PDB file of C-alpha atoms in Angstrom:
ATOM      1  CA  MET O 232       8.673 -15.406 -13.815  1.00 45.00           C
ATOM      2  CA  ARG O 233       6.451 -15.742 -18.263  1.00 43.00           C
ATOM      3  CA  TYR O 234       3.257 -16.470 -18.917  1.00 39.00           C
ATOM      4  CA  TYR O 235       2.194 -17.719 -22.347  1.00 38.00           C
ATOM      5  CA  ILE O 236      -1.177 -18.005 -23.553  1.00 33.00           C
ATOM      6  CA  ALA O 237      -2.203 -20.425 -25.399  1.00 36.00           C
ATOM      7  CA  PRO O 238      -2.652 -20.482 -29.531  1.00 33.00           C
ATOM      8  CA  LEU O 239      -6.407 -19.572 -30.958  1.00 30.00           C
ATOM      9  CA  ALA O 240      -5.378 -20.765 -34.316  1.00 30.00           C
ATOM     10  CA  LEU O 241      -2.966 -24.038 -34.872  1.00 27.00           C
ATOM     11  CA  VAL O 242      -1.228 -21.559 -37.601  1.00 30.00           C
ATOM     12  CA  LEU O 243       0.686 -20.337 -34.125  1.00 29.00           C
ATOM     13  CA  SER O 244       1.757 -22.956 -32.373  1.00 31.00           C
ATOM     14  CA  SER O 245       4.891 -24.215 -34.499  1.00 31.00           C
ATOM     15  CA  ALA O 246       6.009 -19.699 -33.002  1.00 33.00           C
ATOM     16  CA  LEU O 247       4.695 -20.864 -29.468  1.00 35.00           C
ATOM     17  CA  THR O 248       6.480 -24.214 -29.278  1.00 37.00           C
ATOM     18  CA  ALA O 249      10.021 -22.536 -29.482  1.00 38.00           C
ATOM     19  CA  THR O 250       9.026 -20.519 -26.791  1.00 43.00           C
ATOM     20  CA  VAL O 251       7.723 -22.359 -23.938  1.00 44.00           C
ATOM     21  CA  HIS O 252      10.311 -25.203 -23.785  1.00 48.00           C
ATOM     22  CA  ALA O 253      11.998 -23.857 -21.087  1.00 67.00           C
ATOM     23  CA  GLU O 254      13.198 -26.726 -17.825  1.00 89.00           C
ATOM     24  CA  THR O 255      10.079 -26.478 -14.818  1.00 95.00           C
ATOM     25  CA  GLN O 256      11.424 -26.676 -11.271  1.00 96.00           C
ATOM     26  CA  LEU O 257       8.358 -26.473  -9.580  1.00 96.00           C
ATOM     27  CA  PHE O 258       9.263 -27.497  -4.529  1.00 96.00           C
ATOM     28  CA  ILE O 259       5.432 -28.526  -2.973  1.00 94.00           C
ATOM     29  CA  SER O 260       5.732 -27.540   0.706  1.00 93.00           C
ATOM     30  CA  THR O 261       2.597 -28.005   3.582  1.00 91.00           C
ATOM     31  CA  SER O 262       4.606 -24.087   5.159  1.00 91.00           C
ATOM     32  CA  THR O 263       7.375 -22.518   4.747  1.00 90.00           C
ATOM     33  CA  ASN O 264       8.569 -22.627   7.883  1.00 86.00           C
ATOM     34  CA  GLN O 265       9.950 -26.225   7.134  1.00 83.00           C
ATOM     35  CA  ASP O 266      11.850 -27.702   3.782  1.00 85.00           C
ATOM     36  CA  ALA O 267       9.691 -28.636   1.528  1.00 86.00           C
ATOM     37  CA  GLN O 268       8.997 -32.405   0.997  1.00 88.00           C
ATOM     38  CA  VAL O 269       8.467 -32.677  -2.151  1.00 91.00           C
ATOM     39  CA  GLN O 270      10.082 -31.580  -5.415  1.00 93.00           C
ATOM     40  CA  LEU O 271       9.711 -32.141  -9.339  1.00 94.00           C
ATOM     41  CA  ASN O 272      11.111 -30.615 -12.367  1.00 95.00           C
ATOM     42  CA  TYR O 273       9.588 -30.505 -15.995  1.00 96.00           C
ATOM     43  CA  PRO O 274      11.144 -30.217 -19.418  1.00 95.00           C
ATOM     44  CA  THR O 275       9.290 -28.095 -20.412  1.00 95.00           C
ATOM     45  CA  ALA O 276       6.968 -25.170 -19.199  1.00 95.00           C
ATOM     46  CA  VAL O 277       3.669 -26.281 -17.274  1.00 96.00           C
ATOM     47  CA  ARG O 278       0.395 -25.456 -17.209  1.00 97.00           C
ATOM     48  CA  ILE O 279      -0.908 -24.031 -12.777  1.00 97.00           C
ATOM     49  CA  GLU O 280      -3.390 -26.647 -12.667  1.00 97.00           C
ATOM     50  CA  GLN O 281      -0.891 -29.546 -13.689  1.00 96.00           C
ATOM     51  CA  ILE O 282       1.032 -28.555 -10.828  1.00 95.00           C
ATOM     52  CA  VAL O 283      -1.458 -27.866  -8.306  1.00 96.00           C
ATOM     53  CA  GLN O 284      -2.953 -31.283  -8.663  1.00 94.00           C
ATOM     54  CA  ASP O 285       0.244 -33.114  -8.371  1.00 94.00           C
ATOM     55  CA  GLY O 286       0.730 -30.966  -5.617  1.00 91.00           C
ATOM     56  CA  LEU O 287      -2.843 -32.146  -4.236  1.00 90.00           C
ATOM     57  CA  GLN O 288      -1.372 -36.480  -5.411  1.00 89.00           C
ATOM     58  CA  GLN O 289       2.350 -35.707  -3.209  1.00 84.00           C
ATOM     59  CA  LEU O 290       1.099 -33.794  -0.391  1.00 78.00           C
ATOM     60  CA  PRO O 291      -1.238 -35.715   1.189  1.00 71.00           C
ATOM     61  CA  ALA O 292       2.061 -38.487   2.381  1.00 68.00           C
ATOM     62  CA  TYR O 293       3.301 -36.272   3.772  1.00 68.00           C
ATOM     63  CA  ASN O 294       0.726 -33.377   5.417  1.00 69.00           C
ATOM     64  CA  LYS O 295      -1.102 -36.117   7.985  1.00 66.00           C
ATOM     65  CA  THR O 296      -2.163 -36.213  11.918  1.00 65.00           C
ATOM     66  CA  THR O 297      -1.212 -37.977  13.703  1.00 66.00           C
ATOM     67  CA  ASN O 298      -4.119 -39.844  13.795  1.00 72.00           C
ATOM     68  CA  LYS O 299      -2.761 -40.380  10.631  1.00 72.00           C
ATOM     69  CA  GLU O 300      -5.864 -38.608   9.007  1.00 76.00           C
ATOM     70  CA  VAL O 301      -5.332 -35.946   5.787  1.00 76.00           C
ATOM     71  CA  VAL O 302      -5.292 -32.661   6.702  1.00 82.00           C
ATOM     72  CA  PRO O 303      -7.546 -30.530   4.318  1.00 88.00           C
ATOM     73  CA  ILE O 304      -6.079 -27.821   2.697  1.00 92.00           C
ATOM     74  CA  TYR O 305      -6.468 -24.159   3.574  1.00 95.00           C
ATOM     75  CA  TRP O 306      -7.502 -22.523  -0.676  1.00 95.00           C
ATOM     76  CA  LEU O 307      -7.814 -19.586   0.448  1.00 96.00           C
ATOM     77  CA  GLY O 308      -3.778 -19.621   1.795  1.00 97.00           C
ATOM     78  CA  ALA O 309      -2.598 -21.235  -0.332  1.00 96.00           C
ATOM     79  CA  ALA O 310       0.348 -19.956  -3.152  1.00 97.00           C
ATOM     80  CA  LEU O 311       2.355 -20.217  -5.654  1.00 97.00           C
ATOM     81  CA  LEU O 312       5.547 -18.731  -5.079  1.00 97.00           C
ATOM     82  CA  ASP O 313       8.432 -17.283  -7.582  1.00 97.00           C
ATOM     83  CA  ILE O 314      10.694 -17.932  -5.943  1.00 96.00           C
ATOM     84  CA  GLN O 315      13.593 -17.440  -9.236  1.00 95.00           C
ATOM     85  CA  ASN O 316      12.501 -13.412  -9.795  1.00 95.00           C
ATOM     86  CA  THR O 317      13.278 -12.258  -6.279  1.00 97.00           C
ATOM     87  CA  ALA O 318      15.802 -10.053  -6.812  1.00 97.00           C
ATOM     88  CA  ALA O 319      12.886  -6.398  -7.015  1.00 97.00           C
ATOM     89  CA  LEU O 320      11.312  -8.468  -3.406  1.00 98.00           C
ATOM     90  CA  GLU O 321      15.436  -9.010  -1.772  1.00 98.00           C
ATOM     91  CA  THR O 322      15.629  -5.348  -2.329  1.00 98.00           C
ATOM     92  CA  LYS O 323      13.037  -3.628  -0.836  1.00 97.00           C
ATOM     93  CA  ARG O 324      13.965  -6.894   2.163  1.00 98.00           C
ATOM     94  CA  GLN O 325      17.435  -5.182   1.684  1.00 97.00           C
ATOM     95  CA  GLN O 326      15.840  -1.485   2.376  1.00 96.00           C
ATOM     96  CA  VAL O 327      13.439  -1.885   5.112  1.00 97.00           C
ATOM     97  CA  LEU O 328      15.991  -3.798   7.735  1.00 97.00           C
ATOM     98  CA  SER O 329      18.351  -0.904   6.784  1.00 94.00           C
ATOM     99  CA  GLN O 330      14.979   2.523   7.567  1.00 93.00           C
ATOM    100  CA  LEU O 331      13.999   0.596  10.394  1.00 94.00           C
ATOM    101  CA  ALA O 332      17.703   0.167  12.071  1.00 93.00           C
ATOM    102  CA  LYS O 333      18.140   3.303  11.172  1.00 90.00           C
ATOM    103  CA  MET O 334      15.208   4.403  13.147  1.00 90.00           C
ATOM    104  CA  GLY O 335      16.725   2.540  15.784  1.00 87.00           C
ATOM    105  CA  GLN O 336      20.126   4.996  16.365  1.00 87.00           C
ATOM    106  CA  VAL O 337      17.806   8.166  15.738  1.00 83.00           C
ATOM    107  CA  LYS O 338      16.107   7.429  18.901  1.00 82.00           C
ATOM    108  CA  ASP O 339      17.967   7.219  22.639  1.00 81.00           C
ATOM    109  CA  ASP O 340      14.983   3.942  23.290  1.00 88.00           C
ATOM    110  CA  SER O 341      16.370   1.001  24.095  1.00 92.00           C
ATOM    111  CA  ALA O 342      12.439  -0.683  24.624  1.00 94.00           C
ATOM    112  CA  TYR O 343      11.602   1.494  21.564  1.00 93.00           C
ATOM    113  CA  ILE O 344      14.569  -0.388  19.690  1.00 94.00           C
ATOM    114  CA  ALA O 345      14.241  -3.942  20.560  1.00 95.00           C
ATOM    115  CA  LYS O 346      10.441  -3.272  19.477  1.00 96.00           C
ATOM    116  CA  LEU O 347      11.905  -2.209  15.947  1.00 96.00           C
ATOM    117  CA  ALA O 348      14.501  -5.491  15.731  1.00 96.00           C
ATOM    118  CA  LYS O 349      11.141  -7.439  17.038  1.00 97.00           C
ATOM    119  CA  LEU O 350       9.472  -5.957  13.447  1.00 98.00           C
ATOM    120  CA  ALA O 351      12.947  -6.308  11.515  1.00 98.00           C
ATOM    121  CA  GLN O 352      14.009  -9.680  13.193  1.00 98.00           C
ATOM    122  CA  LEU O 353       9.609 -10.960  11.527  1.00 98.00           C
ATOM    123  CA  ILE O 354      11.186  -9.103   7.721  1.00 98.00           C
ATOM    124  CA  ARG O 355      14.776 -11.616   7.711  1.00 97.00           C
ATOM    125  CA  SER O 356      12.097 -14.358   7.976  1.00 96.00           C
ATOM    126  CA  LEU O 357       9.999 -14.087   5.659  1.00 96.00           C
ATOM    127  CA  GLN O 358       9.731 -16.538   2.145  1.00 93.00           C
ATOM    128  CA  LEU O 359       9.316 -14.492  -0.242  1.00 95.00           C
ATOM    129  CA  GLY O 360       8.646 -14.221  -4.184  1.00 97.00           C
ATOM    130  CA  GLN O 361       6.737 -13.760  -6.209  1.00 97.00           C
ATOM    131  CA  ARG O 362       3.640 -14.498  -5.788  1.00 97.00           C
ATOM    132  CA  VAL O 363       1.267 -15.355  -8.473  1.00 97.00           C
ATOM    133  CA  MET O 364      -1.446 -12.929  -7.632  1.00 96.00           C
ATOM    134  CA  GLN O 365      -4.865 -16.361  -7.952  1.00 96.00           C
ATOM    135  CA  PRO O 366      -6.888 -18.623  -6.677  1.00 95.00           C
ATOM    136  CA  LEU O 367      -5.327 -22.327  -6.663  1.00 96.00           C
ATOM    137  CA  ASP O 368      -8.361 -23.894  -5.743  1.00 94.00           C
ATOM    138  CA  ILE O 369      -8.032 -26.709  -8.202  1.00 92.00           C
ATOM    139  CA  ASP O 370     -11.863 -26.254  -9.257  1.00 93.00           C
ATOM    140  CA  LEU O 371     -12.092 -22.469  -9.640  1.00 94.00           C
ATOM    141  CA  ILE O 372      -8.896 -22.829 -11.982  1.00 96.00           C
ATOM    142  CA  ARG O 373     -11.426 -26.340 -13.597  1.00 94.00           C
ATOM    143  CA  ILE O 374     -13.899 -23.268 -14.954  1.00 95.00           C
ATOM    144  CA  ASN O 375     -11.225 -20.475 -15.671  1.00 95.00           C
ATOM    145  CA  ASP O 376      -8.923 -19.561 -17.610  1.00 95.00           C
ATOM    146  CA  SER O 377      -7.461 -16.625 -16.902  1.00 95.00           C
ATOM    147  CA  TYR O 378      -6.577 -18.974 -13.633  1.00 96.00           C
ATOM    148  CA  ASN O 379      -4.881 -21.427 -16.445  1.00 97.00           C
ATOM    149  CA  SER O 380      -1.745 -19.585 -17.431  1.00 95.00           C
ATOM    150  CA  LEU O 381       1.718 -21.543 -18.508  1.00 96.00           C
ATOM    151  CA  ILE O 382       4.388 -20.947 -15.949  1.00 94.00           C
ATOM    152  CA  ASP O 383       7.997 -21.417 -16.253  1.00 94.00           C
ATOM    153  CA  GLY O 384      10.866 -21.955 -13.941  1.00 96.00           C
ATOM    154  CA  ARG O 385      11.304 -22.394 -10.134  1.00 97.00           C
ATOM    155  CA  PHE O 386       7.916 -22.231  -8.328  1.00 97.00           C
ATOM    156  CA  LEU O 387       7.200 -22.859  -4.422  1.00 97.00           C
ATOM    157  CA  LEU O 388       4.135 -24.437  -3.883  1.00 96.00           C
ATOM    158  CA  VAL O 389       2.074 -24.090  -0.297  1.00 96.00           C
ATOM    159  CA  LEU O 390      -1.218 -25.996   0.470  1.00 94.00           C
ATOM    160  CA  PRO O 391      -1.116 -24.959   3.899  1.00 94.00           C
ATOM    161  CA  PRO O 392      -4.205 -27.087   7.033  1.00 93.00           C
ATOM    162  CA  ARG O 393      -5.772 -23.784   8.119  1.00 95.00           C
ATOM    163  CA  PRO O 394      -3.835 -21.955  10.943  1.00 96.00           C
ATOM    164  CA  SER O 395      -5.091 -21.098  14.155  1.00 96.00           C
ATOM    165  CA  THR O 396      -3.747 -17.272  14.313  1.00 98.00           C
ATOM    166  CA  VAL O 397      -3.356 -13.767  12.715  1.00 98.00           C
ATOM    167  CA  THR O 398       0.616 -11.911  12.761  1.00 98.00           C
ATOM    168  CA  VAL O 399       0.553  -8.327  13.416  1.00 98.00           C
ATOM    169  CA  LEU O 400       3.256  -6.065  13.051  1.00 98.00           C
ATOM    170  CA  GLY O 401       4.559  -2.772  12.192  1.00 97.00           C
ATOM    171  CA  ALA O 402       4.588  -0.133  15.165  1.00 96.00           C
ATOM    172  CA  VAL O 403       3.146  -2.786  17.263  1.00 98.00           C
ATOM    173  CA  ALA O 404       4.818  -3.111  20.710  1.00 97.00           C
ATOM    174  CA  GLN O 405       3.574  -5.890  20.439  1.00 97.00           C
ATOM    175  CA  THR O 406       4.973  -7.788  17.250  1.00 98.00           C
ATOM    176  CA  GLY O 407       3.832 -11.647  16.235  1.00 97.00           C
ATOM    177  CA  ASP O 408       1.332 -13.696  16.417  1.00 98.00           C
ATOM    178  CA  LEU O 409      -2.358 -14.353  18.243  1.00 98.00           C
ATOM    179  CA  ALA O 410      -5.290 -16.547  18.221  1.00 98.00           C
ATOM    180  CA  TRP O 411      -7.610 -15.643  15.602  1.00 98.00           C
ATOM    181  CA  GLN O 412     -11.049 -15.461  16.798  1.00 96.00           C
ATOM    182  CA  GLY O 413     -14.368 -14.757  14.703  1.00 92.00           C
ATOM    183  CA  GLN O 414     -15.285 -12.626  16.538  1.00 92.00           C
ATOM    184  CA  LYS O 415     -12.495  -9.986  17.193  1.00 95.00           C
ATOM    185  CA  THR O 416     -12.076  -7.367  15.111  1.00 96.00           C
ATOM    186  CA  SER O 417      -8.718  -5.318  13.949  1.00 97.00           C
ATOM    187  CA  LYS O 418      -8.903  -2.931  16.547  1.00 96.00           C
ATOM    188  CA  ASP O 419      -9.278  -5.490  19.548  1.00 97.00           C
ATOM    189  CA  TYR O 420      -6.602  -7.248  17.475  1.00 98.00           C
ATOM    190  CA  LEU O 421      -4.556  -3.856  18.157  1.00 98.00           C
ATOM    191  CA  LYS O 422      -4.822  -3.622  21.635  1.00 97.00           C
ATOM    192  CA  GLN O 423      -3.360  -7.139  22.093  1.00 97.00           C
ATOM    193  CA  ALA O 424      -0.815  -5.885  20.632  1.00 98.00           C
ATOM    194  CA  GLY O 425      -0.394  -1.995  21.848  1.00 98.00           C
ATOM    195  CA  LEU O 426       1.058   0.414  19.634  1.00 97.00           C
ATOM    196  CA  LEU O 427       3.215   2.678  19.414  1.00 95.00           C
ATOM    197  CA  ASP O 428       3.803   6.579  19.807  1.00 92.00           C
ATOM    198  CA  ASN O 429       4.532   6.807  16.662  1.00 91.00           C
ATOM    199  CA  ALA O 430       1.200   4.650  15.335  1.00 95.00           C
ATOM    200  CA  GLU O 431      -0.843   5.090  12.086  1.00 94.00           C
ATOM    201  CA  THR O 432      -4.342   5.229  14.132  1.00 94.00           C
ATOM    202  CA  SER O 433      -6.468   6.006  11.498  1.00 95.00           C
ATOM    203  CA  PHE O 434      -6.089   2.976   9.062  1.00 96.00           C
ATOM    204  CA  VAL O 435      -4.528  -0.573   9.705  1.00 98.00           C
ATOM    205  CA  TRP O 436      -3.287  -2.761   6.377  1.00 98.00           C
ATOM    206  CA  ILE O 437      -5.379  -6.700   6.264  1.00 98.00           C
ATOM    207  CA  ILE O 438      -2.907  -8.812   4.181  1.00 98.00           C
ATOM    208  CA  GLN O 439      -5.260 -11.836   3.852  1.00 98.00           C
ATOM    209  CA  PRO O 440      -3.962 -14.942   3.506  1.00 97.00           C
ATOM    210  CA  ASP O 441      -3.938 -15.305  -0.541  1.00 97.00           C
ATOM    211  CA  GLY O 442      -2.564 -12.080  -0.861  1.00 97.00           C
ATOM    212  CA  LYS O 443      -5.216  -9.188  -0.903  1.00 98.00           C
ATOM    213  CA  ALA O 444      -3.962  -6.141   1.250  1.00 98.00           C
ATOM    214  CA  ILE O 445      -7.299  -4.384   2.347  1.00 98.00           C
ATOM    215  CA  LYS O 446      -7.185  -0.904   3.852  1.00 97.00           C
ATOM    216  CA  GLN O 447      -9.557  -0.862   7.100  1.00 97.00           C
ATOM    217  CA  PRO O 448     -10.689   2.686   8.040  1.00 96.00           C
ATOM    218  CA  ILE O 449     -10.833   3.094  11.703  1.00 95.00           C
ATOM    219  CA  SER O 450     -10.881   6.044  12.726  1.00 89.00           C
ATOM    220  CA  TYR O 451     -14.844   6.731  15.331  1.00 83.00           C
ATOM    221  CA  TRP O 452     -15.212   8.690  12.799  1.00 84.00           C
ATOM    222  CA  ASN O 453     -14.574   6.418   9.731  1.00 83.00           C
ATOM    223  CA  HIS O 454     -14.686   3.202  10.492  1.00 81.00           C
ATOM    224  CA  GLN O 455     -15.017   0.160   8.370  1.00 86.00           C
ATOM    225  CA  GLU O 456     -15.529  -3.286   9.056  1.00 89.00           C
ATOM    226  CA  GLN O 457     -13.929  -5.940   7.192  1.00 94.00           C
ATOM    227  CA  ASP O 458     -13.400  -9.752   8.208  1.00 96.00           C
ATOM    228  CA  ILE O 459     -10.189 -11.364   8.704  1.00 98.00           C
ATOM    229  CA  ALA O 460      -9.402 -14.252   7.655  1.00 98.00           C
ATOM    230  CA  PRO O 461      -7.540 -16.992   9.926  1.00 98.00           C
ATOM    231  CA  GLY O 462      -3.460 -16.445   8.895  1.00 98.00           C
ATOM    232  CA  ALA O 463      -4.311 -12.321   7.685  1.00 98.00           C
ATOM    233  CA  SER O 464      -1.568 -10.630   8.367  1.00 98.00           C
ATOM    234  CA  LEU O 465      -2.645  -6.840  10.447  1.00 98.00           C
ATOM    235  CA  TYR O 466       0.697  -4.233   9.508  1.00 98.00           C
ATOM    236  CA  VAL O 467       0.408  -0.965  11.406  1.00 97.00           C
ATOM    237  CA  GLU O 468       1.946   1.882   9.657  1.00 95.00           C
ATOM    238  CA  PHE O 469       4.593   4.060  11.337  1.00 94.00           C
ATOM    239  CA  SER O 470       3.302   7.657  10.846  1.00 90.00           C
ATOM    240  CA  SER O 471       6.045   9.967  11.972  1.00 77.00           C
ATOM    241  CA  LEU O 472       8.586   8.392   8.733  1.00 72.00           C
ATOM    242  CA  PHE O 473      12.057  11.170   7.683  1.00 67.00           C
ATOM    243  CA  ASN O 474      13.836  11.753   5.254  1.00 67.00           C
ATOM    244  CA  ASP O 475      13.460   9.505   2.230  1.00 66.00           C
ATOM    245  CA  TYR O 476      11.898   7.327   4.601  1.00 73.00           C
ATOM    246  CA  THR O 477       8.069   7.675   3.018  1.00 73.00           C
ATOM    247  CA  GLN O 478       8.287   3.980   0.940  1.00 90.00           C
ATOM    248  CA  LEU O 479       8.656   2.394   3.969  1.00 94.00           C
ATOM    249  CA  ASN O 480       4.902   0.847   4.570  1.00 95.00           C
ATOM    250  CA  GLU O 481       4.777   0.591   1.241  1.00 95.00           C
ATOM    251  CA  ASN O 482       7.424  -1.803   1.210  1.00 97.00           C
ATOM    252  CA  ILE O 483       6.593  -3.487   4.027  1.00 98.00           C
ATOM    253  CA  VAL O 484       3.067  -4.588   2.304  1.00 98.00           C
ATOM    254  CA  GLU O 485       4.716  -5.593  -0.309  1.00 98.00           C
ATOM    255  CA  LEU O 486       7.227  -7.732   1.091  1.00 98.00           C
ATOM    256  CA  LEU O 487       4.361  -9.364   3.540  1.00 98.00           C
ATOM    257  CA  ARG O 488       1.345 -10.032  -0.131  1.00 98.00           C
ATOM    258  CA  ASN O 489       4.208 -11.821  -1.595  1.00 98.00           C
ATOM    259  CA  ARG O 490       5.012 -13.954   1.271  1.00 95.00           C
ATOM    260  CA  ALA O 491       3.414 -17.436   1.867  1.00 94.00           C
ATOM    261  CA  LEU O 492       1.579 -19.925   5.243  1.00 93.00           C
TER     262      LEU O 492
END
């Protein structure tokens, strides 16, 4: 993924033009759980405002309820993913899957192995792309030039409806989605999911729908309140790692930041 800053002087325009002439391919969807509903091709690099505006014009035909009403976009979960340059993320994914498999092999516990397999299945299913870490609300883009870069390559724009779940994963007994409730805390969700014996219990990672990762202390002596948005992921680290597995937790958090709803 490449970003370009608009020239401040006309004398730079010719040089910049030679740099940004590259085709941009955009896929637009309401969810990464289904194929893109719209595909657009631009002959050159394009600004983020343009592709978000095009998405807003195209998606209403697909983003409707059974009553033909247009579903509002959940802007906190909107995501722009560079799906052309994913080699580094795929390497992390394969490292995670390999390490989870080996963790199961060294422990003679079929229930534990099954739980690791469920986590591996979720990691394997993630639609990954290098996420453009910024708000995508069109009004915010229009008032902040730093949100309106030029990009080129292959991108997936996800403009989702508001979800009704959070995902709990990691060193938990039950990996998967739980019903989101505004009054629930991370401890409530973790109690519902259950913790494995080698779970880290002093903090939990909250990966909000916009890709922001928050390390929330949850011990009785340092607990800090933290809002959990619909569509967030709660990741419980494995505390008992061995050999070269120290980056397992870090890699999983990075994968979760670079996914979309």
